[in-house]
């Protein structure tokens, strides 16, 4: 089984990936949060800080594009292949209203004919592997068989299925039955993504779908950075490694952002997940949420690491 880290915009940038790989190696591929190439065909300095290979050394990373125009996709993909990436991923899952209104992300699923024209162009010109991360449809999983039929016409290097429709956002339960039906209708390489937060959950998926040999995990990895290692039969995170991982992230953000406020804001988002791995962290977490500078933030973090026992698995109840 291969295990991939899901792309998470605003969280799993190059700094996060690098620190994660240093302290919790074993992820087979890190999918990068989306880039949105524009018509002027230049990457911004901020985009380059995340995608340049020198910021992604030592692990396999896959850039992702959120785009509806095939020429823009092909331009960006070509640039990325030239940097040395051997796979570029197309985002057909982003549910955000501002994205779907422009016909991008999950919005592309609303127009299967348009999607087919897009893929026709992309696969006629792509000079490297193209993978796709998709939902089941916009409104209903009944849209998926038609979409799969379209996907089946192209040499998609990997189809990553997040079995929700756009209107589910991330709230509704994943639709395992629709995923199961989809398996029968697609013969290319396939990856499952959605709701896997424990090694046991991965094992259950494996026994229910023995033909699925790749999974992608996002929020579960943020809560328990050792999740892939555990799913591969290794040990969970220990306090010292978690602390070192945290400190490296925190100090790198401080240096790069040059702002305590922005760094603390960023770290708080991460603690929204990481706190699930600690028992009885409510009180220091309250302090942490109120923090707006380094002194208050570090005080709360020190208290969590000093006083709160680590759980065997992150608590998602
Ligand atoms: C904060 C956040 C940011 C995300 N950013 C992206 C993204 O840039 N590209 C993408 O394809 N999916 C994105 N996703 C979706 C995740 O990659 C993943 O499909 C989703 O969280 C379900 O998997 P999980 O249950 O393992 O987290 C994002 C999800 C969250 C919560």
XYZ file of C-alpha atoms and ligand atoms in Angstrom, residues 6-9 33-34 64 91 133 162 170 193-195 217-219 273, ligand 1:
49
model
C -3.314 15.200 0.810
C -2.869 18.757 -0.420
C -4.131 21.298 2.107
C -4.072 24.900 1.008
C -1.864 22.564 -2.386
C -3.245 24.005 -5.612
C -1.504 20.509 -8.277
C -7.908 19.630 -9.009
C -8.170 14.429 -7.796
C -12.733 11.757 -2.716
C -16.139 18.344 4.002
C -9.125 9.755 -0.134
C -11.423 10.828 2.674
C -11.939 10.359 6.383
C -4.802 11.249 4.022
C -5.090 14.903 4.968
C -6.652 15.989 8.240
C -5.785 19.327 14.415
C -7.839 23.332 4.986
C -7.969 22.433 3.780
C -7.310 22.756 2.606
C -7.426 21.925 1.477
N -6.748 22.254 0.327
C -6.832 21.430 -0.758
C -6.082 21.687 -1.956
O -5.322 22.648 -2.059
N -6.244 20.822 -3.000
C -7.055 19.706 -2.917
O -7.149 18.938 -3.866
N -7.732 19.429 -1.793
C -7.639 20.255 -0.718
N -8.297 19.923 0.427
C -8.998 18.626 0.499
C -8.044 17.551 1.057
O -6.947 17.341 0.183
C -8.778 16.206 1.253
O -9.320 15.805 0.018
C -9.921 16.321 2.274
O -9.475 16.966 3.457
C -10.452 14.920 2.609
O -9.424 14.065 3.059
P -9.136 13.809 4.623
O -10.438 13.366 5.236
O -8.064 12.766 4.676
O -8.699 15.140 5.204
C -8.239 20.759 1.550
C -8.892 20.442 2.729
C -8.781 21.259 3.834
C -9.508 20.867 5.092
